[in-house]
């Protein structure tokens, strides 16, 4: 090849621009500015208005000294302000940190300190836990109160309100263009497996590509109507704030996820797309008949988390919905693996069809490499549906790394692959299927729960001698924590006592739903045999 191919053809502004998901909003405002972008109760916001509000937010943050090198945290449900932060905060140059609204004050305080939060936006519903978290934090960020139209009004823990903040911003603000697509865009925290959670850093390139990947995997076309049942704090809403905007869709905001909220919204707004953990699907499938019967046929549902039970997929299909099963982790921008449907599956029996649709699947178009490898040899396992290996990823939709944790980052990227920790098989058609989790993470209602964290709380109880926590299958939640406990001699502690103790000492959703009192099976070296306990838990 002539040297001129390498030396005479340079990367210049005319032929190279850094990829940024913020450009999706810019284009939507330019081309479809008159179309509704957001629906929230009686509130309607067009794409032109949304763009101006996000520019105001960026400008107001810049005026407060928030920009490159800053972190803006948000504790809020799926409301318009939270969506605006997914554009306005990056426009300011700052990094967006959307915090899980189900966390307790101690966990939030750690995130504020570890992520070095400079400004914290708080919805009124979470004012109390935010106040306590900031009191425990050494960071002391500026607090801005969000008065959502459909939430509590007038709750004040901060120095100003979100509306007042926007009023101080310039709607004609032109943010500096993204000069490096490797620049940090967002910071998301995993559930801690051995103590504190890890901060996962996203870059602009990955968010841009995985937003496109979502749309391709779901066959999403122009102008979808998307219902926000998936938390925006979870992997930045699986990148859907950007994916839906890319297609100039309508974001239907929803503060709470319950049948009496979700189903009327589906009907009122003629929702075409929604995401959620299997528990959300199960909730809809088991809603009262008078609600369930109103769901229009053709609803497209994307689900991930614990693998959806085939019965849940079937129940949703019986309602006329199409279920797309995806898989991913916080470290890979949410879902980047899809159980891509095959036409020949239509000829399968109902039982066999929903069974194959419950597998995790194949890589997104924007993910360069996905495989099931032997973690010792780093060789691919046979595609026999039986040999277990570890799911590993490699490509542009893998995180930058863990914030301030070079050891964990290096370990997770060992041998040039991101190690998921999920144990799986690969079928002859190359679809992967998870069989276990090497880190004993429990996925309950779409939330990750560390068995080690729950065990740590149990061990603090004065009557507990030994404890081990595993996942127990649950029709509603997918999985729930099941604790096996050995108590000290003479103890009269009950199941209710231990569950209440856990709920008093950690986020309620992490507490065990079941306590089994028995001697724990151990190896000759004293290691607890969790595989035995998992088998027992399945039969409870």
Coordinates of C-alpha atoms in Angstrom, one line a residue:
X1 CA 0.0 0.0 0.0
X2 CA 1.4 3.4 -0.9
X3 CA 2.7 5.5 2.0
X4 CA 0.4 8.3 0.8
X5 CA -2.6 6.3 2.2
X6 CA -1.1 6.8 5.6
X7 CA 0.7 10.1 5.4
X8 CA -1.3 12.3 3.1
X9 CA -4.8 11.6 4.4
X10 CA -5.1 13.2 7.8
X11 CA -7.8 13.3 10.4
X12 CA -9.2 16.9 10.2
X13 CA -12.5 18.6 11.4
X14 CA -14.1 18.0 8.0
X15 CA -13.8 14.2 8.2
X16 CA -13.7 13.4 11.9
X17 CA -15.9 14.4 14.8
X18 CA -15.9 12.7 18.2
X19 CA -19.0 10.6 18.7
X20 CA -21.4 12.0 21.3
X21 CA -24.9 11.0 22.2
X22 CA -25.7 14.6 22.9
X23 CA -25.8 15.1 19.2
X24 CA -29.0 13.0 19.1
X25 CA -30.8 15.8 20.9
X26 CA -29.3 18.5 18.7
X27 CA -30.5 16.8 15.6
X28 CA -34.0 16.0 17.0
X29 CA -34.4 19.7 17.9
X30 CA -33.2 20.8 14.4
X31 CA -35.4 18.3 12.4
X32 CA -38.3 17.5 14.7
X33 CA -38.4 20.5 17.0
X34 CA -42.2 20.8 16.8
X35 CA -42.8 17.2 18.0
X36 CA -43.4 16.3 21.6
X37 CA -40.4 14.9 23.3
X38 CA -41.6 14.5 26.9
X39 CA -45.0 13.7 28.4
X40 CA -45.5 13.9 32.2
X41 CA -49.0 14.2 33.5
X42 CA -50.5 17.2 31.7
X43 CA -47.0 18.5 30.9
X44 CA -45.8 18.4 27.3
X45 CA -42.4 19.4 26.1
X46 CA -41.3 19.6 22.5
X47 CA -37.9 18.7 21.2
X48 CA -37.1 22.4 20.6
X49 CA -38.1 23.2 24.2
X50 CA -36.1 20.2 25.6
X51 CA -33.0 21.3 23.8
X52 CA -33.3 24.8 25.2
X53 CA -33.9 23.6 28.7
X54 CA -30.8 21.4 28.5
X55 CA -28.8 24.3 27.2
X56 CA -30.1 26.4 30.1
X57 CA -29.0 23.7 32.5
X58 CA -25.5 23.5 31.0
X59 CA -25.1 27.2 31.1
X60 CA -26.3 27.5 34.7
X61 CA -23.9 24.8 35.8
X62 CA -21.0 26.5 34.0
X63 CA -21.9 29.8 35.8
X64 CA -21.5 27.9 39.1
X65 CA -18.1 26.6 38.1
X66 CA -19.4 23.2 37.2
X67 CA -17.7 21.9 34.0
X68 CA -14.9 19.6 33.0
X69 CA -13.6 17.7 35.9
X70 CA -16.9 18.2 37.9
X71 CA -19.4 15.5 38.9
X72 CA -23.2 16.2 39.1
X73 CA -25.2 13.6 41.0
X74 CA -28.9 13.0 40.7
X75 CA -31.3 11.3 43.1
X76 CA -34.7 11.2 41.3
X77 CA -37.3 8.9 39.8
X78 CA -38.1 8.9 36.1
X79 CA -39.1 12.5 35.7
X80 CA -38.4 15.2 33.1
X81 CA -35.6 16.8 35.1
X82 CA -33.7 13.5 35.3
X83 CA -34.0 13.1 31.5
X84 CA -32.8 16.7 31.0
X85 CA -29.7 15.9 33.1
X86 CA -28.7 13.2 30.6
X87 CA -28.1 15.9 28.1
X88 CA -27.6 19.1 30.1
X89 CA -24.9 17.8 32.4
X90 CA -22.7 16.4 29.6
X91 CA -23.3 19.7 27.7
X92 CA -21.7 21.5 30.7
X93 CA -18.7 19.3 30.4
X94 CA -19.4 17.6 33.7
X95 CA -19.8 13.9 34.4
X96 CA -23.4 12.6 35.3
X97 CA -23.8 10.4 38.3
X98 CA -27.3 9.0 38.5
X99 CA -27.8 7.4 41.9
X100 CA -30.0 4.4 42.7
X101 CA -33.0 5.8 44.6
X102 CA -33.3 2.6 46.6
X103 CA -30.0 2.9 48.4
X104 CA -29.7 3.9 52.0
X105 CA -27.9 7.0 53.3
X106 CA -24.6 5.2 54.0
X107 CA -24.3 3.9 50.5
X108 CA -25.2 7.3 49.0
X109 CA -22.7 9.0 51.2
X110 CA -20.0 6.7 50.0
X111 CA -20.9 7.5 46.4
X112 CA -20.9 11.2 47.0
X113 CA -17.4 11.0 48.5
X114 CA -15.8 8.5 46.2
X115 CA -17.2 10.1 43.1
X116 CA -16.3 13.6 44.4
X117 CA -19.7 15.0 43.8
X118 CA -19.8 18.8 43.3
X119 CA -23.5 19.4 42.9
X120 CA -26.5 17.1 43.9
X121 CA -30.0 17.3 42.5
X122 CA -32.6 15.8 44.7
X123 CA -36.3 15.0 44.1
X124 CA -38.4 15.9 47.1
X125 CA -39.4 12.2 47.7
X126 CA -35.8 11.5 48.6
X127 CA -35.0 14.6 50.6
X128 CA -34.7 12.8 53.9
X129 CA -32.3 10.1 52.7
X130 CA -30.3 12.7 50.8
X131 CA -30.0 15.0 53.8
X132 CA -28.8 12.1 55.9
X133 CA -26.3 11.0 53.2
X134 CA -24.8 14.5 52.9
X135 CA -24.6 14.7 56.7
X136 CA -22.5 11.5 56.6
X137 CA -20.5 12.6 53.6
X138 CA -17.2 14.6 53.8
X139 CA -17.9 16.1 50.4
X140 CA -20.7 18.5 51.2
X141 CA -21.9 19.2 47.6
X142 CA -24.2 22.0 46.6
X143 CA -27.8 20.7 46.8
X144 CA -30.5 21.7 44.3
X145 CA -34.1 20.7 45.1
X146 CA -36.3 19.3 42.3
X147 CA -40.0 20.2 42.7
X148 CA -41.6 17.7 40.2
X149 CA -45.1 18.6 39.2
X150 CA -46.4 15.2 40.2
X151 CA -44.3 14.8 43.4
X152 CA -44.2 16.4 46.8
X153 CA -44.0 20.2 46.7
X154 CA -42.0 22.7 48.7
X155 CA -39.6 20.3 50.4
X156 CA -36.3 22.2 50.8
X157 CA -32.9 20.8 51.8
X158 CA -30.8 22.7 49.3
X159 CA -29.8 26.3 48.5
X160 CA -31.9 26.6 45.4
X161 CA -34.5 24.8 43.2
X162 CA -34.1 23.2 39.8
X163 CA -36.4 25.8 38.3
X164 CA -34.4 28.7 39.7
X165 CA -31.2 27.1 38.5
X166 CA -32.6 26.9 35.0
X167 CA -33.8 30.5 35.1
X168 CA -30.2 31.5 35.6
X169 CA -29.1 29.6 32.4
X170 CA -28.8 30.9 28.9
X171 CA -31.1 29.0 26.4
X172 CA -28.7 30.1 23.6
X173 CA -25.7 28.5 25.3
X174 CA -23.4 26.7 22.9
X175 CA -21.4 24.1 24.8
X176 CA -17.9 23.4 23.7
X177 CA -17.9 20.5 21.2
X178 CA -16.7 17.1 22.6
X179 CA -13.0 17.1 21.7
X180 CA -12.4 13.5 22.7
X181 CA -14.9 10.7 22.5
X182 CA -12.9 8.8 25.3
X183 CA -13.9 11.7 27.7
X184 CA -15.8 10.5 30.7
X185 CA -19.6 11.0 30.3
X186 CA -21.2 9.2 33.2
X187 CA -20.3 7.4 36.5
X188 CA -22.5 4.5 37.6
X189 CA -22.0 2.5 40.7
X190 CA -22.4 -1.3 40.9
X191 CA -23.7 -3.1 43.9
X192 CA -20.7 -3.9 46.1
X193 CA -19.7 -7.6 46.1
X194 CA -17.1 -7.3 48.9
X195 CA -18.0 -4.1 50.6
X196 CA -18.3 -0.7 48.9
X197 CA -19.6 -0.5 45.3
X198 CA -17.4 0.2 42.3
X199 CA -17.7 3.3 40.2
X200 CA -18.0 2.4 36.5
X201 CA -16.9 5.1 34.1
X202 CA -18.6 5.5 30.7
X203 CA -17.1 7.4 27.8
X204 CA -19.0 9.3 25.0
X205 CA -18.1 6.8 22.3
X206 CA -19.6 3.8 24.2
X207 CA -22.8 5.6 25.1
X208 CA -23.3 6.8 21.5
X209 CA -22.7 3.3 20.1
X210 CA -24.8 1.4 22.6
X211 CA -27.7 3.8 22.1
X212 CA -27.6 2.8 18.4
X213 CA -27.1 -0.9 19.4
X214 CA -30.3 -0.8 21.4
X215 CA -32.3 0.6 18.5
X216 CA -30.9 -1.9 16.1
X217 CA -31.5 -4.9 18.5
X218 CA -35.1 -3.8 19.0
X219 CA -35.8 -2.8 15.4
X220 CA -36.9 0.6 16.8
X221 CA -38.0 3.0 14.1
X222 CA -38.8 6.7 14.0
X223 CA -41.1 8.2 16.6
X224 CA -41.5 5.5 19.2
X225 CA -43.5 6.2 22.3
X226 CA -41.4 4.9 25.2
X227 CA -42.7 4.4 28.7
X228 CA -40.1 4.9 31.4
X229 CA -40.6 1.9 33.6
X230 CA -36.9 1.2 33.6
X231 CA -35.0 3.4 36.2
X232 CA -33.0 6.1 34.5
X233 CA -30.4 5.6 37.3
X234 CA -29.8 2.0 36.1
X235 CA -26.9 2.1 33.5
X236 CA -28.3 5.5 32.5
X237 CA -31.6 3.9 31.6
X238 CA -29.7 1.3 29.5
X239 CA -28.7 4.3 27.2
X240 CA -32.4 4.8 26.3
X241 CA -32.5 8.5 27.1
X242 CA -30.2 8.8 24.1
X243 CA -31.6 6.0 22.0
X244 CA -35.2 7.2 22.1
X245 CA -34.1 10.8 21.4
X246 CA -32.1 9.6 18.4
X247 CA -35.4 8.5 16.9
X248 CA -37.3 11.6 18.1
X249 CA -39.5 9.5 20.2
X250 CA -41.9 10.5 23.0
X251 CA -40.5 10.0 26.5
X252 CA -43.4 9.2 28.8
X253 CA -42.2 9.8 32.3
X254 CA -43.5 7.8 35.3
X255 CA -42.6 8.4 38.9
X256 CA -43.7 5.0 40.2
X257 CA -44.0 1.5 38.6
X258 CA -47.3 -0.2 39.6
X259 CA -50.0 -1.8 37.5
X260 CA -52.4 1.1 38.2
X261 CA -49.8 3.5 36.8
X262 CA -48.2 1.5 34.0
X263 CA -51.2 0.1 32.3
X264 CA -53.3 3.3 32.1
X265 CA -50.1 5.1 30.8
X266 CA -49.7 2.4 28.1
X267 CA -53.3 3.0 27.0
X268 CA -53.4 6.8 27.3
X269 CA -50.2 7.4 25.4
X270 CA -50.4 4.4 23.0
X271 CA -47.1 3.3 24.2
X272 CA -45.1 1.3 21.7
X273 CA -42.0 0.4 23.7
X274 CA -41.0 -0.2 27.3
X275 CA -38.2 -1.9 29.3
X276 CA -38.1 -3.6 32.6
X277 CA -36.9 -6.5 34.7
X278 CA -38.9 -9.7 34.7
X279 CA -40.7 -8.5 37.8
X280 CA -42.2 -5.6 35.8
X281 CA -43.5 -8.1 33.2
X282 CA -44.8 -10.4 35.9
X283 CA -46.6 -7.4 37.5
X284 CA -48.3 -6.6 34.2
X285 CA -49.2 -10.2 33.4
X286 CA -50.8 -10.6 36.9
X287 CA -52.6 -7.3 37.0
X288 CA -56.3 -7.3 37.7
X289 CA -58.4 -8.4 34.6
X290 CA -60.0 -5.0 34.3
X291 CA -56.6 -3.4 33.8
X292 CA -54.9 -6.2 31.9
X293 CA -57.6 -6.4 29.3
X294 CA -57.0 -2.8 28.2
X295 CA -53.4 -3.5 27.1
X296 CA -53.3 -3.0 23.3
X297 CA -51.7 -5.7 21.1
X298 CA -48.4 -4.9 19.6
X299 CA -46.6 -3.6 22.7
X300 CA -42.8 -4.1 22.4
X301 CA -41.1 -5.1 25.7
X302 CA -37.4 -5.4 26.4
X303 CA -36.4 -7.3 29.5
X304 CA -33.1 -8.1 31.3
X305 CA -31.8 -8.9 34.8
X306 CA -32.4 -12.4 36.1
X307 CA -33.4 -14.5 33.1
X308 CA -37.1 -14.1 32.6
X309 CA -39.0 -17.3 33.5
X310 CA -40.5 -18.8 30.3
X311 CA -43.9 -18.6 31.9
X312 CA -43.6 -14.8 32.1
X313 CA -42.6 -14.5 28.5
X314 CA -45.6 -16.6 27.6
X315 CA -47.9 -14.5 29.7
X316 CA -46.8 -11.3 28.0
X317 CA -47.1 -12.9 24.5
X318 CA -50.6 -14.0 25.5
X319 CA -51.4 -10.3 26.0
X320 CA -50.2 -9.5 22.5
X321 CA -46.8 -8.2 23.5
X322 CA -43.5 -9.0 21.8
X323 CA -40.7 -9.7 24.4
X324 CA -37.1 -9.1 23.5
X325 CA -34.7 -10.6 26.0
X326 CA -31.3 -8.8 26.4
X327 CA -28.3 -9.2 28.7
X328 CA -25.5 -7.0 30.0
X329 CA -23.9 -5.4 33.0
X330 CA -23.2 -2.0 34.3
X331 CA -19.7 -2.3 32.9
X332 CA -21.0 -2.7 29.3
X333 CA -23.5 0.2 29.3
X334 CA -26.4 -2.1 30.2
X335 CA -27.6 -4.6 27.6
X336 CA -25.3 -5.4 24.7
X337 CA -26.4 -9.0 24.1
X338 CA -29.8 -9.9 22.7
X339 CA -31.7 -13.1 22.2
X340 CA -32.2 -12.3 18.5
X341 CA -35.3 -14.0 17.2
X342 CA -35.0 -16.5 14.4
X343 CA -37.8 -17.2 12.0
X344 CA -37.5 -21.0 12.5
X345 CA -38.5 -20.5 16.2
X346 CA -42.1 -19.8 15.0
X347 CA -42.4 -23.5 14.2
X348 CA -41.5 -24.6 17.7
X349 CA -44.0 -25.6 20.3
X350 CA -44.9 -22.8 22.7
X351 CA -42.9 -24.5 25.5
X352 CA -39.8 -24.8 23.4
X353 CA -40.1 -21.3 21.8
X354 CA -40.3 -19.5 25.2
X355 CA -37.4 -21.6 26.5
X356 CA -35.1 -20.5 23.7
X357 CA -36.2 -16.9 24.1
X358 CA -35.1 -17.0 27.7
X359 CA -31.5 -17.5 26.7
X360 CA -29.2 -14.5 26.9
X361 CA -28.3 -14.6 23.2
X362 CA -25.8 -13.1 20.8
X363 CA -23.8 -9.9 20.7
X364 CA -25.2 -6.5 19.6
X365 CA -24.1 -5.2 16.2
X366 CA -22.0 -2.6 18.1
X367 CA -20.2 -5.1 20.3
X368 CA -17.1 -6.5 18.6
X369 CA -16.5 -9.6 20.6
X370 CA -18.6 -11.9 22.9
X371 CA -17.6 -15.4 23.9
X372 CA -17.8 -18.0 26.6
X373 CA -14.2 -18.7 27.6
X374 CA -12.4 -21.1 30.0
X375 CA -11.1 -18.5 32.5
X376 CA -8.0 -20.6 33.1
X377 CA -6.9 -21.3 29.5
X378 CA -8.8 -18.4 27.9
X379 CA -9.9 -20.7 25.2
X380 CA -13.5 -20.8 23.9
X381 CA -15.6 -23.5 25.4
X382 CA -17.2 -26.0 22.9
X383 CA -20.6 -24.8 21.6
X384 CA -22.3 -27.9 23.1
X385 CA -24.8 -26.3 25.5
X386 CA -23.1 -28.1 28.3
X387 CA -19.5 -27.0 28.9
X388 CA -19.5 -24.1 31.4
X389 CA -17.2 -21.1 31.0
X390 CA -17.3 -17.4 31.7
X391 CA -19.0 -14.8 29.6
X392 CA -16.4 -12.2 28.3
X393 CA -16.7 -9.1 26.3
X394 CA -14.4 -7.0 24.2
X395 CA -15.2 -3.9 22.2
X396 CA -16.2 -0.2 22.2
X397 CA -19.2 -0.6 24.6
X398 CA -17.0 -1.8 27.5
X399 CA -16.4 0.7 30.3
X400 CA -13.3 2.8 30.7
X401 CA -12.7 1.1 34.0
X402 CA -13.4 1.4 37.7
X403 CA -12.9 4.8 39.3
X404 CA -9.9 4.9 41.6
X405 CA -9.6 1.2 41.6
X406 CA -6.7 0.2 39.3
X407 CA -6.5 -3.3 40.8
X408 CA -10.1 -4.2 40.0
X409 CA -9.8 -2.6 36.6
X410 CA -6.7 -4.6 35.7
X411 CA -8.3 -7.8 37.0
X412 CA -11.5 -7.3 35.0
X413 CA -9.6 -6.6 31.8
X414 CA -7.1 -9.6 32.2
X415 CA -6.0 -11.2 29.0
X416 CA -7.6 -8.5 26.9
X417 CA -11.2 -9.3 27.7
X418 CA -13.7 -7.9 30.2
X419 CA -14.5 -10.8 32.6
X420 CA -18.2 -10.7 33.5
X421 CA -18.1 -13.2 36.3
X422 CA -21.2 -14.8 34.8
X423 CA -20.9 -18.5 34.2
X424 CA -22.6 -19.8 31.0
X425 CA -22.7 -22.3 28.2
X426 CA -22.7 -21.7 24.5
X427 CA -25.2 -23.5 22.4
X428 CA -24.5 -24.9 18.9
X429 CA -26.2 -21.8 17.4
X430 CA -23.7 -19.6 19.3
X431 CA -26.4 -18.3 21.7
X432 CA -25.1 -18.0 25.2
X433 CA -27.1 -19.0 28.3
X434 CA -26.2 -18.2 31.9
X435 CA -26.0 -21.1 34.3
X436 CA -24.6 -19.4 37.4
X437 CA -22.9 -16.3 38.8
X438 CA -19.3 -16.7 40.0
X439 CA -19.6 -13.7 42.3
X440 CA -22.9 -14.9 43.9
X441 CA -24.7 -11.8 42.9
X442 CA -28.5 -12.1 43.4
X443 CA -30.6 -10.2 40.8
X444 CA -33.9 -9.4 42.5
X445 CA -36.4 -7.2 40.6
X446 CA -33.7 -6.0 38.3
X447 CA -31.5 -4.9 41.3
X448 CA -28.1 -6.5 42.1
X449 CA -27.8 -7.7 45.6
X450 CA -24.4 -8.9 47.0
X451 CA -24.7 -12.1 49.0
X452 CA -21.6 -11.1 50.8
X453 CA -23.1 -7.8 51.9
X454 CA -26.2 -9.6 53.3
X455 CA -24.0 -12.1 55.1
X456 CA -22.0 -9.3 56.6
X457 CA -25.1 -7.8 58.2
X458 CA -26.2 -11.2 59.5
X459 CA -22.9 -11.9 61.1
X460 CA -23.2 -8.7 63.1
X461 CA -26.3 -10.1 64.9
X462 CA -25.3 -11.4 68.3
X463 CA -27.1 -14.7 67.9
X464 CA -25.6 -15.7 64.5
X465 CA -22.7 -18.1 64.4
X466 CA -22.5 -18.7 60.6
X467 CA -24.4 -17.4 57.7
X468 CA -24.5 -18.0 53.9
X469 CA -26.8 -16.3 51.4
X470 CA -27.8 -17.6 48.0
X471 CA -30.4 -16.8 45.4
X472 CA -33.8 -18.5 45.7
X473 CA -36.0 -18.5 42.6
X474 CA -39.1 -16.3 43.0
X475 CA -42.0 -16.0 40.6
X476 CA -42.5 -12.3 41.3
X477 CA -38.9 -11.0 41.8
X478 CA -36.9 -13.4 39.7
X479 CA -34.7 -14.1 42.6
X480 CA -34.7 -13.2 46.3
X481 CA -32.0 -13.6 49.0
X482 CA -32.3 -16.8 51.0
X483 CA -30.1 -17.0 54.1
X484 CA -28.9 -20.2 55.7
X485 CA -28.0 -19.6 59.3
X486 CA -26.4 -21.4 62.2
X487 CA -27.2 -19.8 65.5
X488 CA -25.3 -19.8 68.8
X489 CA -26.2 -22.3 71.5
X490 CA -29.2 -21.2 73.5
X491 CA -30.4 -18.7 70.9
X492 CA -34.1 -18.2 70.5
X493 CA -33.9 -15.8 67.5
X494 CA -36.6 -16.3 64.9
X495 CA -36.8 -15.8 61.1
X496 CA -38.8 -12.7 61.6
X497 CA -36.2 -11.3 64.0
X498 CA -33.4 -11.8 61.6
X499 CA -35.3 -10.3 58.6
X500 CA -36.2 -7.3 60.7
X501 CA -32.6 -6.9 61.8
X502 CA -31.4 -6.9 58.2
X503 CA -34.0 -4.4 57.1
X504 CA -32.9 -2.1 60.0
X505 CA -29.3 -2.3 58.8
X506 CA -29.4 -2.2 55.0
X507 CA -31.6 -1.1 52.1
X508 CA -34.9 -3.1 52.5
X509 CA -34.8 -4.6 49.1
X510 CA -31.5 -6.4 50.0
X511 CA -32.8 -8.1 53.1
X512 CA -33.4 -11.9 53.0
X513 CA -37.0 -12.9 52.3
X514 CA -36.3 -16.4 53.7
X515 CA -34.2 -17.6 56.6
X516 CA -33.4 -21.3 57.0
X517 CA -31.9 -22.5 60.3
X518 CA -29.5 -25.4 59.7
X519 CA -25.9 -26.5 59.9
X520 CA -24.0 -25.2 56.9
X521 CA -22.4 -27.7 54.5
X522 CA -18.6 -27.2 54.4
X523 CA -15.6 -28.5 52.6
X524 CA -12.7 -30.2 54.5
X525 CA -11.0 -26.8 54.7
X526 CA -14.1 -25.1 56.2
X527 CA -15.4 -23.4 53.0
X528 CA -19.2 -23.2 52.8
X529 CA -20.5 -25.2 49.9
X530 CA -22.9 -22.7 48.3
X531 CA -23.8 -25.0 45.5
X532 CA -25.5 -27.3 48.0
X533 CA -27.4 -24.4 49.5
X534 CA -28.5 -23.2 46.0
X535 CA -30.0 -26.7 45.4
X536 CA -31.7 -26.6 48.7
X537 CA -33.1 -23.1 48.1
X538 CA -34.6 -24.1 44.8
X539 CA -36.7 -26.8 46.6
X540 CA -38.0 -24.6 49.4

